[in-house]
Coordinates of C-alpha atoms and ligand atoms in Angstrom, one line a residue:
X18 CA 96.5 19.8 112.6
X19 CA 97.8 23.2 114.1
X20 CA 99.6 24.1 111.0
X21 CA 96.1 24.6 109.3
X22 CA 95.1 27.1 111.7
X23 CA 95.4 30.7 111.3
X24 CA 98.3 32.4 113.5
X25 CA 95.5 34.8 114.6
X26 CA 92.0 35.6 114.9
X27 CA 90.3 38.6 114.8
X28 CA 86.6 38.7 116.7
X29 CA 84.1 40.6 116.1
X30 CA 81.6 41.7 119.4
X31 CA 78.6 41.7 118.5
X32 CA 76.9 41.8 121.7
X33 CA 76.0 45.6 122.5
X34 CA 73.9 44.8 119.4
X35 CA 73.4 41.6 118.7
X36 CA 73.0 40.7 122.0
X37 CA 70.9 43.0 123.1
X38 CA 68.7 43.7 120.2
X39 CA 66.2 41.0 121.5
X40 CA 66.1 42.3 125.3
X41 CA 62.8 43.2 126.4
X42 CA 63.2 45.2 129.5
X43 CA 64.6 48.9 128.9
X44 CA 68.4 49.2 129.3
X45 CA 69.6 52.7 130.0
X46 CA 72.5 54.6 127.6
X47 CA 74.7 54.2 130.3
X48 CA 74.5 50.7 130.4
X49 CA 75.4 50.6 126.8
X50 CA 77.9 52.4 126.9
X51 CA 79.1 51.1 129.4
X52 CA 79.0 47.5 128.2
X53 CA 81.3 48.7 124.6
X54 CA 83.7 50.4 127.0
X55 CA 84.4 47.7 128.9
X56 CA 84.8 45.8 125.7
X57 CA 87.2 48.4 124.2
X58 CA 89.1 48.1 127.3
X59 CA 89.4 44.3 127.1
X60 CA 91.4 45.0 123.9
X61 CA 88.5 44.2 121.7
X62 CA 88.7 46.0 118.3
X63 CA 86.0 45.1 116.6
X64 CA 82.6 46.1 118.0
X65 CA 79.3 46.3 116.5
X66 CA 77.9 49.0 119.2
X67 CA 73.9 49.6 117.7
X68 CA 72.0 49.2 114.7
X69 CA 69.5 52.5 113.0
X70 CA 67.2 49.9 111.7
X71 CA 63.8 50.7 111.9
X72 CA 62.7 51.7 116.0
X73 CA 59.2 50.2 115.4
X74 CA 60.7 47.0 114.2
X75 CA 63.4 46.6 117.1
X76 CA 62.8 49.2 120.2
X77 CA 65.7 48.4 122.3
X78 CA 68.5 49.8 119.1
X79 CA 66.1 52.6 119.3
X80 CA 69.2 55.0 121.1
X81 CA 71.9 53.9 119.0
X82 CA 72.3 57.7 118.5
X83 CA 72.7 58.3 122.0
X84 CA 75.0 55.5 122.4
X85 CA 77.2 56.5 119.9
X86 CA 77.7 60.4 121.0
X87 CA 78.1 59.4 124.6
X88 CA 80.7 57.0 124.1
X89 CA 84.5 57.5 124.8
X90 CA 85.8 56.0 121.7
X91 CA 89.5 54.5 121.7
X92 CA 91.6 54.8 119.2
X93 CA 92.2 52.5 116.3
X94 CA 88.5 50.6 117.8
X95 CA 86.2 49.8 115.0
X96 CA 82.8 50.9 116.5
X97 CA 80.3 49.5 113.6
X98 CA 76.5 49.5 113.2
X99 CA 74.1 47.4 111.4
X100 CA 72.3 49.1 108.5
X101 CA 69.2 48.3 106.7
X102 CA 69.3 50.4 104.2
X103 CA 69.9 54.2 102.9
X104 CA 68.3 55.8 106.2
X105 CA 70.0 53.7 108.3
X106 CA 73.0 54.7 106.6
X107 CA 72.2 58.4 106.8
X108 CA 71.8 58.2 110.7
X109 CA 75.1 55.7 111.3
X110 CA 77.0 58.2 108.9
X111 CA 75.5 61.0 111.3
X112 CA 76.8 59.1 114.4
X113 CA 80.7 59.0 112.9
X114 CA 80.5 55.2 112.9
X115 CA 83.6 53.7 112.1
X116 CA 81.6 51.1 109.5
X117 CA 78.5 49.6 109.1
X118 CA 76.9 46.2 108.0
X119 CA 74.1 45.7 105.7
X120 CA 72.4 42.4 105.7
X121 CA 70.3 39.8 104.2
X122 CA 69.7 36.5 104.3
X123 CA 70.2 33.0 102.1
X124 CA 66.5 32.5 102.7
X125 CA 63.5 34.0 101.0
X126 CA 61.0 33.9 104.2
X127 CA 63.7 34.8 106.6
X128 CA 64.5 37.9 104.4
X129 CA 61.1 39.0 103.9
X130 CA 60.3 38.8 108.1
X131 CA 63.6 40.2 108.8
X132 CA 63.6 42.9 106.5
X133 CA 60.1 43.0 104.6
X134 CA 61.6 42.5 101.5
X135 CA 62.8 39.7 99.0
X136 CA 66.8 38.6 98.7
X137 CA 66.9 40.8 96.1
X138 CA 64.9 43.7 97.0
X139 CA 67.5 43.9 100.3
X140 CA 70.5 43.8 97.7
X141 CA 69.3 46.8 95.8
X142 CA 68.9 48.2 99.0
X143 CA 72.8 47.7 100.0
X144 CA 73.6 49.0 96.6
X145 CA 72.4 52.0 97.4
X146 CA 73.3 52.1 100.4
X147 CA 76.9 51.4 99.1
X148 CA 76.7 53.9 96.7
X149 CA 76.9 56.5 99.9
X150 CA 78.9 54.3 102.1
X151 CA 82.0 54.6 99.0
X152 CA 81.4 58.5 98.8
X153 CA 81.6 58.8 102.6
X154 CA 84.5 56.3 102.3
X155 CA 82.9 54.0 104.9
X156 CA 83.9 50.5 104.6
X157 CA 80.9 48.2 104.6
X158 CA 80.5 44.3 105.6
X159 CA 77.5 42.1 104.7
X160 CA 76.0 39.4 106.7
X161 CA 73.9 36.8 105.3
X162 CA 71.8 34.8 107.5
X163 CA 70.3 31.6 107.9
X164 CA 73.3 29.7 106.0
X165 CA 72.8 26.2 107.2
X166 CA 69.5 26.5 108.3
X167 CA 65.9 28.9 108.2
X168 CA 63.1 28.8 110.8
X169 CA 60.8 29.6 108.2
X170 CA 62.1 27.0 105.3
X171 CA 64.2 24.4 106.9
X172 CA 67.6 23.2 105.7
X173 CA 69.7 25.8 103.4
X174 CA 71.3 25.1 100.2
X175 CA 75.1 26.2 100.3
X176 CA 75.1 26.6 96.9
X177 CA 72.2 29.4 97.7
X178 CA 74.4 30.8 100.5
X179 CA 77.5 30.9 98.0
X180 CA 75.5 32.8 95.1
X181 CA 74.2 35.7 98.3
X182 CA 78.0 35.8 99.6
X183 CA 79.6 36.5 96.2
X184 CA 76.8 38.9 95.8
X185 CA 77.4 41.1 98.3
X186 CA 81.2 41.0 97.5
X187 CA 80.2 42.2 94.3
X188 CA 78.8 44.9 95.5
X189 CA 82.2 45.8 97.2
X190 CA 81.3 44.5 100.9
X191 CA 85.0 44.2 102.3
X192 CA 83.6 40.8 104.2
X193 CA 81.1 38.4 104.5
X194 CA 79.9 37.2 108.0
X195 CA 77.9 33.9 107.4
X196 CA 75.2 33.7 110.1
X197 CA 73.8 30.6 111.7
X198 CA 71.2 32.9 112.8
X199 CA 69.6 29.7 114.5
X200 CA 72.2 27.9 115.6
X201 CA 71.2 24.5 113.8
X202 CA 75.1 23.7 112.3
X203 CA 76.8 20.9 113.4
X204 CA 80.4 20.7 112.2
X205 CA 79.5 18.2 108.9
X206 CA 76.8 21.3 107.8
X207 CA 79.4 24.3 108.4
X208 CA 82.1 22.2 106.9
X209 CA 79.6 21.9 103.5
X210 CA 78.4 24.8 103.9
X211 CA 81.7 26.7 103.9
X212 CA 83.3 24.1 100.8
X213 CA 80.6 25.3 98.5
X214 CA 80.8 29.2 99.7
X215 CA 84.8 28.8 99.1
X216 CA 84.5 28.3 95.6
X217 CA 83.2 31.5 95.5
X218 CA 84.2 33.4 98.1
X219 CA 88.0 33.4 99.3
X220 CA 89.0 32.8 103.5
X221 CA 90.2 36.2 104.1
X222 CA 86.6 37.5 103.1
X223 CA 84.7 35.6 105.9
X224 CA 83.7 35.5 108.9
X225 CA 81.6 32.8 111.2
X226 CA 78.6 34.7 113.3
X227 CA 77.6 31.7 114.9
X228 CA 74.8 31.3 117.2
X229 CA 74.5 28.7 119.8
X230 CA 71.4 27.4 120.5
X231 CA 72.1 23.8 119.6
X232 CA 75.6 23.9 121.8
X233 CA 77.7 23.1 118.9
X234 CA 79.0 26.9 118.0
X235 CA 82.6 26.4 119.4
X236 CA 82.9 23.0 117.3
X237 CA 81.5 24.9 114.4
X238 CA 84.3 27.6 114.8
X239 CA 87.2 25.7 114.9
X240 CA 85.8 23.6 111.9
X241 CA 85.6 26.7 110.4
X242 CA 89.1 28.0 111.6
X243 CA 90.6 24.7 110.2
X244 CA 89.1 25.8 106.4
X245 CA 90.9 29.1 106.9
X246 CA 88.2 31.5 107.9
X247 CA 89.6 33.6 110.5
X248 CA 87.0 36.3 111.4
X249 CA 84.6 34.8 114.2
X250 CA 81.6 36.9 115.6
X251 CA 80.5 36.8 119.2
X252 CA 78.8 37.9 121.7
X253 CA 80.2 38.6 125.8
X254 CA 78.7 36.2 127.9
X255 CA 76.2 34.4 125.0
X256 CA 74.0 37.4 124.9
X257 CA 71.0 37.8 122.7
X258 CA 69.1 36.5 119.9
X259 CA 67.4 37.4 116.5
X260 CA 63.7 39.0 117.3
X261 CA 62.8 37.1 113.7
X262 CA 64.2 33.5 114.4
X263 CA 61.9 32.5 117.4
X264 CA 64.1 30.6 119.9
X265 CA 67.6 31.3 118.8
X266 CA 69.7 32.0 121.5
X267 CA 72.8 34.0 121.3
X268 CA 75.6 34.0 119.8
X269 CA 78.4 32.1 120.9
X270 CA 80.3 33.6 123.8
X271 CA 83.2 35.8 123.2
X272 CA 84.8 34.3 126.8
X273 CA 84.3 30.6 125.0
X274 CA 85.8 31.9 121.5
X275 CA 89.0 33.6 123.7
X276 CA 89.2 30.2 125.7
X277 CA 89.2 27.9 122.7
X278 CA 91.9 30.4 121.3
X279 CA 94.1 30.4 123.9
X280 CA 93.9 26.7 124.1
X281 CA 95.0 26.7 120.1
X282 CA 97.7 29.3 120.7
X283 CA 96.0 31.8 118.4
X284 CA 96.8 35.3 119.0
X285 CA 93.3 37.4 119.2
X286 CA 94.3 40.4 121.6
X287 CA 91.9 39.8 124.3
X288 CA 92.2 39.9 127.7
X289 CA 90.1 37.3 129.5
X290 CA 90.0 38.7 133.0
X291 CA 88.5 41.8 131.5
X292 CA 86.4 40.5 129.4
X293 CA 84.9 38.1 132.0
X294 CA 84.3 41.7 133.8
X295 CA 82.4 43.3 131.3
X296 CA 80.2 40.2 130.9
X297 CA 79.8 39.9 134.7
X298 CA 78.3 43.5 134.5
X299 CA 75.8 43.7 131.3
X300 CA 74.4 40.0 132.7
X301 CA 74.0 41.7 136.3
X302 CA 72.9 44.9 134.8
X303 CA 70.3 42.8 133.0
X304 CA 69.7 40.2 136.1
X305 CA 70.8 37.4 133.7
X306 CA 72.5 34.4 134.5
X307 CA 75.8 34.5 132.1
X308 CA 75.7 31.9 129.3
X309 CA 79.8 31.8 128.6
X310 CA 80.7 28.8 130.2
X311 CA 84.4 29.9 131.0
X312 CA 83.0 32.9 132.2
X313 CA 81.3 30.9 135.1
X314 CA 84.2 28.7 135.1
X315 CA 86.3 31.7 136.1
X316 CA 84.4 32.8 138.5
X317 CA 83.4 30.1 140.6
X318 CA 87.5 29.4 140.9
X319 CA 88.2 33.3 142.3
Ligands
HMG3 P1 59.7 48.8 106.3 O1 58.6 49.1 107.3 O2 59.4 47.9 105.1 O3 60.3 50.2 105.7 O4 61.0 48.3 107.0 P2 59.7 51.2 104.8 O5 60.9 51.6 103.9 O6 58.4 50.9 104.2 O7 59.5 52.4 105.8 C1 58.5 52.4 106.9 C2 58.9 53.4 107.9 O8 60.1 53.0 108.6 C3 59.1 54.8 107.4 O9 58.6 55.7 108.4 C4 60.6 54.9 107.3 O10 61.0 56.2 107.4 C5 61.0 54.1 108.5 P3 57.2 56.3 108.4 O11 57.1 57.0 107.1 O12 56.2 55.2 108.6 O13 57.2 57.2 109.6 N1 62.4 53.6 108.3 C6 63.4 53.8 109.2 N2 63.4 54.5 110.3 C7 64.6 54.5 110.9 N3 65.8 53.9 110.5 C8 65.7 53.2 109.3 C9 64.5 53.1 108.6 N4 64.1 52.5 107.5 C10 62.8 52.8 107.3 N5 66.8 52.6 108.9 C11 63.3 47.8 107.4 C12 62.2 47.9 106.4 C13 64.4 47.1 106.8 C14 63.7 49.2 107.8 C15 62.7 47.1 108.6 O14 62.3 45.8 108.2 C16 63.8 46.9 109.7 O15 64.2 47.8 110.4 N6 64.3 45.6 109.9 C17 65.4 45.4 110.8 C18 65.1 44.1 111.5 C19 66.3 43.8 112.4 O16 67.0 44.7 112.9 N7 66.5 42.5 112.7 C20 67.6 42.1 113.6 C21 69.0 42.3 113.0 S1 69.4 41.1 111.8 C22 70.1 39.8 112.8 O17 70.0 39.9 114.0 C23 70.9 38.7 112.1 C24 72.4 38.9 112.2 O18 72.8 38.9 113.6 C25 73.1 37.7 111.5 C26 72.6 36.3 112.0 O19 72.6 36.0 113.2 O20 72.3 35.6 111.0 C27 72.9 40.2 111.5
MG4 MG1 73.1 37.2 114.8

């Protein structure tokens, strides 16, 4: 079995925006910056820090800007930001992100609450976005959501979820991170899922962004690791949710992903003690109880 999984992983935080996104109470800049540093410092170096979507649709990325010129950036850290269209491209670019995402969905109803558009309205709108994003030279991924499952329609077809993925790389997105943006997968659905989208798509262009509301996120990884995908989103200790999928809880945690990886002997570049830290600190920051699992683990040994 271990000769079909990738030699290393690279993760992708998403919890300084993913994670948070969905937070009702006000969390200061310093927090936030905080919370990415502590990240960086784990030896994460891929982190998705805000999102200049708009502030009447989701408040709490409302001082992505802020974020972004107070932080202490490290080098050769990719500090991305999601990005809903041309303005929100015009703002990232004005922050000196390092790259930004632009996303839709594999799911007409999704789509239109997420983004108040159609599928392909919000694919015109990453073309155009693109369009800047190559004259900036700003490399671009593209998330599509809902790809096993909608809260608005139910059960996804992969062959839908295929035709959105090759869209976007058409466009020239570098990657593709396939969301369960409700966490409804179950190894059998990811494994279908991600058949169909291979046709289309190749492994080095995807990633898993898999949330974990259903508990079966880590089994849904290394299903996916097994088919050769070997980009996996998370969030530090299970943060967050989508505002538009009622219910979802966060994504899987990155202290989870690291443990599963150590177990497989994949090389990821994360230190767990550190990372445990800065999960430890946005959850009591936040008053939460932390939702990684190894993370409690950890802790209730020391
Ligand atoms: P809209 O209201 O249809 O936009 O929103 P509009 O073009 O009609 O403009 C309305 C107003 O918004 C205008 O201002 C624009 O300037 C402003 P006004 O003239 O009324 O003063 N506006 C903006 N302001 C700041 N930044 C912008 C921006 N764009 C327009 N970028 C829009 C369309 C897409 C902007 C809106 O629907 C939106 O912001 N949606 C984002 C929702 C969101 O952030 N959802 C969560 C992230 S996705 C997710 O979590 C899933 C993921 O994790 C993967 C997974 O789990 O599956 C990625
Ligand atoms: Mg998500």
């Amino acid at each position: 079995m271990k000769n079909l999984l990738p030699q290393s992983v690279r993760i992708v935080e998403v919890g300084p925006r993913d994670g948070l996104q969905n937070e009702a109470q006000p969390i200061s800049v310093e927090v936030k910056v905080k919370l990415v540093e502590l990240l960086a410092e784990a030896g994460l170096g891929c982190i998705e820090t805000g999102s200049f979507v708009n502030p009447k649709w989701v408040p709490q990325m409302a001082g992505s800007e802020e974020v972004f010129s107070s932080l202490r950036r490290v080098a050769g850290v990719t500090y991305s930001a999601l990005t809903p269209n041309l303005k929100g491209f015009e703002r990232a670019l004005e922050s000196a992100v390092s790259e930004v995402a632009v996303f839709t969905a594999a799911s007409e109803s999704f789509t239109r609450k997420n983004t108040n558009c159609s599928i392909d309205e919000s694919l015109s709108r990453a073309s155009e976005l693109m369009t800047a994003a190559r004259a900036n030279n700003v490399p671009v991924r593209g998330y599509v959501s809902c790809v096993v499952g909608c809260p608005y329609e139910g059960v996804i077809a992969p062959a839908k979820v295929a035709e959105v993925a090759s869209k976007l790389v058409d466009l020239g997105c570098y990657e593709i991170s396939l969301g369960d943006t409700i966490g409804v997968g179950t190894p059998a659905s990811t494994e279908a899922m991600l058949s169909t989208v291979l046709q289309a798509v190749p492994a080095d262009k995807l990633a898993v962004h898999l949330h974990d509301t259903y508990g079966q996120a880590l089994a849904n990884i290394y299903a996916a690791l097994q088919m050769g995908v070997a980009v996996v989103d998370s969030s530090v200790a299970g943060l967050g949710g989508c505002p538009y999928a009622k219910g979802a809880s966060g994504n899987v945690a990155t202290e989870d992903v690291v443990y599963l990886l150590n177990g497989l002997g994949i090389a990821h570049g994360v230190e767990l003690g550190k990372l445990v830290q800065a999960g430890q600190f946005i959850c009591d920051s936040l008053g939460r109880e932390n939702g990684s699992k190894v993370a409690i683990a950890l802790q209730n040994k020391a």
